[in-house]
PDB file of C-alpha atoms in Angstrom:
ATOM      1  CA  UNK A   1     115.245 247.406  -6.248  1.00 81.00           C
ATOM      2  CA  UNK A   2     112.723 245.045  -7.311  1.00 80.00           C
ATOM      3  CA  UNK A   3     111.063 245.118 -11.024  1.00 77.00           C
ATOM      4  CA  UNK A   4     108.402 242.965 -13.018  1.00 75.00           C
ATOM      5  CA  UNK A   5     109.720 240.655 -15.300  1.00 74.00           C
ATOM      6  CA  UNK A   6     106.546 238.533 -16.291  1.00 76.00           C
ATOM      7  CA  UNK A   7     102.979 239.306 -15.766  1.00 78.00           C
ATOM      8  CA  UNK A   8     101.264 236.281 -14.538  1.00 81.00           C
ATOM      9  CA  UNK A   9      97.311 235.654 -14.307  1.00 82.00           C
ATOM     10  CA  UNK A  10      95.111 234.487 -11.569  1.00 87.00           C
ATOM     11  CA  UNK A  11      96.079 230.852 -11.762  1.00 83.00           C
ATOM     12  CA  UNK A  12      99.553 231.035 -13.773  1.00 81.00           C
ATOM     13  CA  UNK A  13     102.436 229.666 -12.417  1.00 80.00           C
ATOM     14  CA  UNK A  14     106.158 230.062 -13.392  1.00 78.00           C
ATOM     15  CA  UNK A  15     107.998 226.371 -12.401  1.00 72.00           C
ATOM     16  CA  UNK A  16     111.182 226.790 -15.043  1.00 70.00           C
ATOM     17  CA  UNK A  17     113.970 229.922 -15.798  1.00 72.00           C
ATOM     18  CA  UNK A  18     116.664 228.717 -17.935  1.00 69.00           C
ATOM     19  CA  UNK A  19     119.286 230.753 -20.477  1.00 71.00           C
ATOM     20  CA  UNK A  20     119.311 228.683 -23.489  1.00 72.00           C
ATOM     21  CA  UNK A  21     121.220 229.092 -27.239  1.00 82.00           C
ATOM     22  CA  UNK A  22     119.201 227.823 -29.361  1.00 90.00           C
ATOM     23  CA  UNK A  23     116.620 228.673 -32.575  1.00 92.00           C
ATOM     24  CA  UNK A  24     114.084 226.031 -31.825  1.00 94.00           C
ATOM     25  CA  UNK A  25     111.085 226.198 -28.734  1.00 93.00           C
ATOM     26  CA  UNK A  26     109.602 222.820 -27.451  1.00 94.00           C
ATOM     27  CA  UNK A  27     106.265 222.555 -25.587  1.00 94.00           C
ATOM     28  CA  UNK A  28     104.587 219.647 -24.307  1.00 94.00           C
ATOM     29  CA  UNK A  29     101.469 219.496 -22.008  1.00 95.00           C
ATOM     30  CA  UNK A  30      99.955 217.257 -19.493  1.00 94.00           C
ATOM     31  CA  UNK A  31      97.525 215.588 -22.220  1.00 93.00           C
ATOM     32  CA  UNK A  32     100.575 214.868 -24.169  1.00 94.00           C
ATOM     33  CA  UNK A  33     100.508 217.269 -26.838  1.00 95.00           C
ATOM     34  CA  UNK A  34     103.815 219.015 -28.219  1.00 95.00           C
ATOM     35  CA  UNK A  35     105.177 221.709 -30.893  1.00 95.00           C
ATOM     36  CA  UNK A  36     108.308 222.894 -31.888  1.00 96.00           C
ATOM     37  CA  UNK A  37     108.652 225.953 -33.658  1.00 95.00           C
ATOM     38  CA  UNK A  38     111.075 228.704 -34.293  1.00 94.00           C
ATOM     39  CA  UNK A  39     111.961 230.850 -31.588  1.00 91.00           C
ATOM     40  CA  UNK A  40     112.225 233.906 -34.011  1.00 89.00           C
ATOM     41  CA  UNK A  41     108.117 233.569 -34.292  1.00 90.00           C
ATOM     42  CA  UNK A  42     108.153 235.260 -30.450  1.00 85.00           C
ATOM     43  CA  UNK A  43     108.445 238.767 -31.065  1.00 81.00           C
ATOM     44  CA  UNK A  44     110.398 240.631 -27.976  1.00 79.00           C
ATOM     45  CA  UNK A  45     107.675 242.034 -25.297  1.00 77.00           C
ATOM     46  CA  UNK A  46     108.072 244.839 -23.054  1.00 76.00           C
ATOM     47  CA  UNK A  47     108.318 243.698 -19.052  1.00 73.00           C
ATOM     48  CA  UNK A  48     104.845 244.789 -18.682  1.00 74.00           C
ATOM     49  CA  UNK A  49     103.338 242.456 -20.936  1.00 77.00           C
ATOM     50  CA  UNK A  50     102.251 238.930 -20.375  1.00 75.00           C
ATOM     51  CA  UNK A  51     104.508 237.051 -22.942  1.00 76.00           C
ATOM     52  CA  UNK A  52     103.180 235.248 -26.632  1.00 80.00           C
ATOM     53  CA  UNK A  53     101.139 232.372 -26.913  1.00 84.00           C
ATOM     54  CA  UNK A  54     103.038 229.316 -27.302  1.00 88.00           C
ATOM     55  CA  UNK A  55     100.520 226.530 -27.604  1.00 91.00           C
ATOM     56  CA  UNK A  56      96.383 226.454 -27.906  1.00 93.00           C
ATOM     57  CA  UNK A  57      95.048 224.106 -24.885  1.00 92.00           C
ATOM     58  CA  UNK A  58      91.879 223.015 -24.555  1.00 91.00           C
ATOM     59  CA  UNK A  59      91.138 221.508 -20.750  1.00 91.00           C
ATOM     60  CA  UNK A  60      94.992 221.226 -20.371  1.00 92.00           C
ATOM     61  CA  UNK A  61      98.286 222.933 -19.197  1.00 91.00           C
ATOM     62  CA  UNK A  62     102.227 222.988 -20.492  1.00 91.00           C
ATOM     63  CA  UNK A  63     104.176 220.844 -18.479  1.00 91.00           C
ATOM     64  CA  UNK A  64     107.567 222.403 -20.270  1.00 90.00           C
ATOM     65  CA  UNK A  65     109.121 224.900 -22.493  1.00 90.00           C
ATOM     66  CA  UNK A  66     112.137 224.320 -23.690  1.00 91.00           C
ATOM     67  CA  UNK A  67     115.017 226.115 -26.364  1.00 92.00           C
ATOM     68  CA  UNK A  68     116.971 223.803 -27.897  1.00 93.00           C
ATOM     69  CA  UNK A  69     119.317 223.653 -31.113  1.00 92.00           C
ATOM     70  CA  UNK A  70     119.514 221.408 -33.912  1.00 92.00           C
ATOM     71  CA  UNK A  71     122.263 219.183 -32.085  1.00 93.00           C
ATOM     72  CA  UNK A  72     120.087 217.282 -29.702  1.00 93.00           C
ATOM     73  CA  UNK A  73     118.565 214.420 -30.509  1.00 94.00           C
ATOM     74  CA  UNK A  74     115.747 212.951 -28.790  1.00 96.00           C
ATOM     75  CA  UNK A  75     112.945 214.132 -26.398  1.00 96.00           C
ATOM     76  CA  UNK A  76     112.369 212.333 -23.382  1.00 96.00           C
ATOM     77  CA  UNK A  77     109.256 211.557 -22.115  1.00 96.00           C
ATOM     78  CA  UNK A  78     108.184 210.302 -18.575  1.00 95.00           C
ATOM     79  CA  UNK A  79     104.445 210.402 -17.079  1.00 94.00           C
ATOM     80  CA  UNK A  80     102.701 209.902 -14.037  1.00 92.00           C
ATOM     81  CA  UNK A  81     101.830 206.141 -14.371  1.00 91.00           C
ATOM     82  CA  UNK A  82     105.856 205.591 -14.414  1.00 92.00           C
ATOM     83  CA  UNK A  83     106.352 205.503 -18.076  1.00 94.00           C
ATOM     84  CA  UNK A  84     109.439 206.815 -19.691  1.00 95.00           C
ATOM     85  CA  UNK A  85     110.753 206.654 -23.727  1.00 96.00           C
ATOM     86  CA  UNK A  86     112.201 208.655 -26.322  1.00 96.00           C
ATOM     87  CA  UNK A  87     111.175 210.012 -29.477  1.00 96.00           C
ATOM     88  CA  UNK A  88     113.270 211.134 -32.135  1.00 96.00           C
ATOM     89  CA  UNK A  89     112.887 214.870 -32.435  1.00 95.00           C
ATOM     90  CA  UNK A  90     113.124 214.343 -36.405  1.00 93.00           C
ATOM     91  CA  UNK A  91     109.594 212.493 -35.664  1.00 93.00           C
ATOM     92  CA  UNK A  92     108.266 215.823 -34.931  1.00 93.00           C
ATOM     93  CA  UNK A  93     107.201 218.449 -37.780  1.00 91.00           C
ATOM     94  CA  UNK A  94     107.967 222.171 -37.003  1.00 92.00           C
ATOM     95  CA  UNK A  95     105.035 223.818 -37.100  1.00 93.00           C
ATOM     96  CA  UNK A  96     103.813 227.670 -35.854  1.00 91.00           C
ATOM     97  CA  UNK A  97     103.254 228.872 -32.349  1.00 90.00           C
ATOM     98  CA  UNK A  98      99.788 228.961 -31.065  1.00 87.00           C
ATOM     99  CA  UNK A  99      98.409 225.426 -32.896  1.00 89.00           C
ATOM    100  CA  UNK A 100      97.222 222.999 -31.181  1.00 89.00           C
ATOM    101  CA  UNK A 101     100.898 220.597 -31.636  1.00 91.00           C
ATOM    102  CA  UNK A 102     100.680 216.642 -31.882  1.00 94.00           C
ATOM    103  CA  UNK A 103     100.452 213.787 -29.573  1.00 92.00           C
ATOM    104  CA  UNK A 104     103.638 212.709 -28.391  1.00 94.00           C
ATOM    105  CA  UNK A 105     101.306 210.434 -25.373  1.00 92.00           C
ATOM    106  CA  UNK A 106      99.328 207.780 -27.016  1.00 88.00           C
ATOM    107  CA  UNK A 107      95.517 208.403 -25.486  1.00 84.00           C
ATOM    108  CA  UNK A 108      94.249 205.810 -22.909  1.00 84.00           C
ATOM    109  CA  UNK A 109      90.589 206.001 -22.320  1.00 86.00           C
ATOM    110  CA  UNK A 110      90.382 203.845 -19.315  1.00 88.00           C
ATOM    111  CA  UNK A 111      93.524 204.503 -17.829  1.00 85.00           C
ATOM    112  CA  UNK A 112      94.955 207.935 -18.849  1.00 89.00           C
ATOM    113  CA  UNK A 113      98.790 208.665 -19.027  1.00 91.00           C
ATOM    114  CA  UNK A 114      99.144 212.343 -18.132  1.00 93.00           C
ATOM    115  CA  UNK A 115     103.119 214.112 -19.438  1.00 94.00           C
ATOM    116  CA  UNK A 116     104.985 214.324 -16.298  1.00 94.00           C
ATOM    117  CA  UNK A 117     107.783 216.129 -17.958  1.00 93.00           C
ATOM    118  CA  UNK A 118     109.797 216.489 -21.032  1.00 95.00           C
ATOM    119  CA  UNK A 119     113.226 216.636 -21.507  1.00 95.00           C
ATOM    120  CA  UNK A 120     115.500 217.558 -24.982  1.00 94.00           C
ATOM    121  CA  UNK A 121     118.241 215.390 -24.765  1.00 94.00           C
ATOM    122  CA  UNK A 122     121.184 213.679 -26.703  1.00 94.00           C
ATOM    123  CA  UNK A 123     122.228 209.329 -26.185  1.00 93.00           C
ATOM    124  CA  UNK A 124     125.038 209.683 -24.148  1.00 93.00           C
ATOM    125  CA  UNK A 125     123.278 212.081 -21.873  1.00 95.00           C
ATOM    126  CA  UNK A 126     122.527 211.770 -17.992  1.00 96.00           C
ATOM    127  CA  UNK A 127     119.281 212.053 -16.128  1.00 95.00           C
ATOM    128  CA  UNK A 128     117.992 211.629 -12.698  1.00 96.00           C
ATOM    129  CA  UNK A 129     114.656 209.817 -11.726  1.00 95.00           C
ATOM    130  CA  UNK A 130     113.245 210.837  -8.302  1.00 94.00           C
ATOM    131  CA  UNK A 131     110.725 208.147  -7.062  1.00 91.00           C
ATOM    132  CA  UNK A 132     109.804 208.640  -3.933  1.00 86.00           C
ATOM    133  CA  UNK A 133     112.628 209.048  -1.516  1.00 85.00           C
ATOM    134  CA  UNK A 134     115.286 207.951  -3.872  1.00 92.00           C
ATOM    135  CA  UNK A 135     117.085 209.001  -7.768  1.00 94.00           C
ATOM    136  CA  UNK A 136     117.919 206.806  -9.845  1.00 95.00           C
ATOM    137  CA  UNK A 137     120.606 207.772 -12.663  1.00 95.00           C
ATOM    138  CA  UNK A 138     120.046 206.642 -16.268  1.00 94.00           C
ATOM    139  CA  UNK A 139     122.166 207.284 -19.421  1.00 96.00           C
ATOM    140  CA  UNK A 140     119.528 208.552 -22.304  1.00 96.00           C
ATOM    141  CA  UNK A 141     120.694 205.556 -24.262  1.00 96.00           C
ATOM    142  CA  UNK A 142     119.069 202.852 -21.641  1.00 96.00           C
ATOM    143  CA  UNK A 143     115.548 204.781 -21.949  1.00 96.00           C
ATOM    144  CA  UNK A 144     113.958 202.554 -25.282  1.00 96.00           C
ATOM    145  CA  UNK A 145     113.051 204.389 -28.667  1.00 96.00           C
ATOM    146  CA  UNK A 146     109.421 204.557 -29.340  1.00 95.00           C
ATOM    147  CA  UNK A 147     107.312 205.843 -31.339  1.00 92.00           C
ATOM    148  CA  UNK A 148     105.051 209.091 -30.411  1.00 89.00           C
ATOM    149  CA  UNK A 149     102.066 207.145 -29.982  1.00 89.00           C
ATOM    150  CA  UNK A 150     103.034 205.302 -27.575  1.00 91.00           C
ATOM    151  CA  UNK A 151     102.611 205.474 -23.751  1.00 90.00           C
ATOM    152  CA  UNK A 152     105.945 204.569 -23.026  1.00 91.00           C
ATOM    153  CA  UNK A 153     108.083 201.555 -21.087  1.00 92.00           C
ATOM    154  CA  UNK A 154     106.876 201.049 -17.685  1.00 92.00           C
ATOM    155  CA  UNK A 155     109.909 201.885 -15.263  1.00 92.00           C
ATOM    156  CA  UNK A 156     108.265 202.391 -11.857  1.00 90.00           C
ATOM    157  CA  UNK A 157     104.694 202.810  -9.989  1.00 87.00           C
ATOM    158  CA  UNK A 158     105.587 206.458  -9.857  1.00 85.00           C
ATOM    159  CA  UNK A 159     107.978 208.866 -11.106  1.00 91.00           C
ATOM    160  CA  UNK A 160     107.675 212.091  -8.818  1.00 92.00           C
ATOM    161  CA  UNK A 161     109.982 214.264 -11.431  1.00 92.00           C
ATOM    162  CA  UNK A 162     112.937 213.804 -13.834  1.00 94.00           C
ATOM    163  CA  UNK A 163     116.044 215.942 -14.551  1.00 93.00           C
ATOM    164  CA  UNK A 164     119.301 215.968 -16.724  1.00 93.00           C
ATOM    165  CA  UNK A 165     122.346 215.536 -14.734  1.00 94.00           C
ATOM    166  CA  UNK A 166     125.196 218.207 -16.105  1.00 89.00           C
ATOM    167  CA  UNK A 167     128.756 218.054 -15.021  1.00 86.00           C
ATOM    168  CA  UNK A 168     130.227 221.393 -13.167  1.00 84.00           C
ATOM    169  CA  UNK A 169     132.783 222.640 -15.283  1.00 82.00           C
ATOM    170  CA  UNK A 170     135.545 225.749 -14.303  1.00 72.00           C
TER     171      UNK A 170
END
């Protein structure tokens, strides 16, 4: 028997379901804005409703939402021009939900980096670049540290998407 479990707007689109453990909520958008904030700030919503407000955007849209604990250590960052680098997560202040967040993309005026995709992520960790018909794996640790205002280390032309590689386990 089917049932609603989100109610989605003209436009909205649901790309991500994951279970997570964690206490802390990520966000990042195409312009490059994030916020973390406590996951207890989203109050439980009946399956009729349309969820909480995570993030303000202005001319944008979220790119990811992520739960993660206080173990991980970096967030990942890869955009559309073929960029990828990490940020410390400690680089980030927790804030509230439904602020605008802070720029984890440095602003280009001529030549605009748009967020591809975020991930949450610790050194020894796995991930999988697809560029056009082929993935590349990466450990976490060969991605260089930066800064958040920075656009990143070029890698390719294009990244199409990224993901974290997990190990099956029994």
């Amino acid at each position: 028997k089917p049932i609603l479990n989100i109610k989605l707007k003209q436009k909205d689109i649901v790309t991500n379901i994951s279970y997570c453990d964690g206490n802390n909520v990520f966000i990042s958008t195409s312009a490059g804005y994030s916020l973390i904030f406590d996951i207890s700030e989203v109050g439980i919503t009946g399956i009729k409703t349309s969820g909480v407000k995570s993030i303000k955007l202005k001319n944008d849209y979220v790119t990811n939402g992520i739960i993660f604990d206080d173990s991980y250590e970096y967030i990942t960052v890869s955009t559309d021009k073929g960029s990828l680098k990490r940020v410390k997560i400690s680089e980030l202040d927790k804030s509230s939900r439904a602020n605008r967040g802070v720029l984890i993309l440095h602003e280009v005026k001529t030549n605009p980096h748009k967020l591809l995709k975020t991930l949450i992520l610790n050194t020894k960790d796995e991930l999988g670049i697809k560029l056009n018909d082929e993935i590349k794996v990466l450990k976490n640790s060969e991605i260089p540290i930066m800064d958040r205002y920075s656009t990143g280390s070029s890698f390719s032309k294009e990244i199409n998407d990224i993901f974290e590689i997990k190990k099956l386990e029994n």
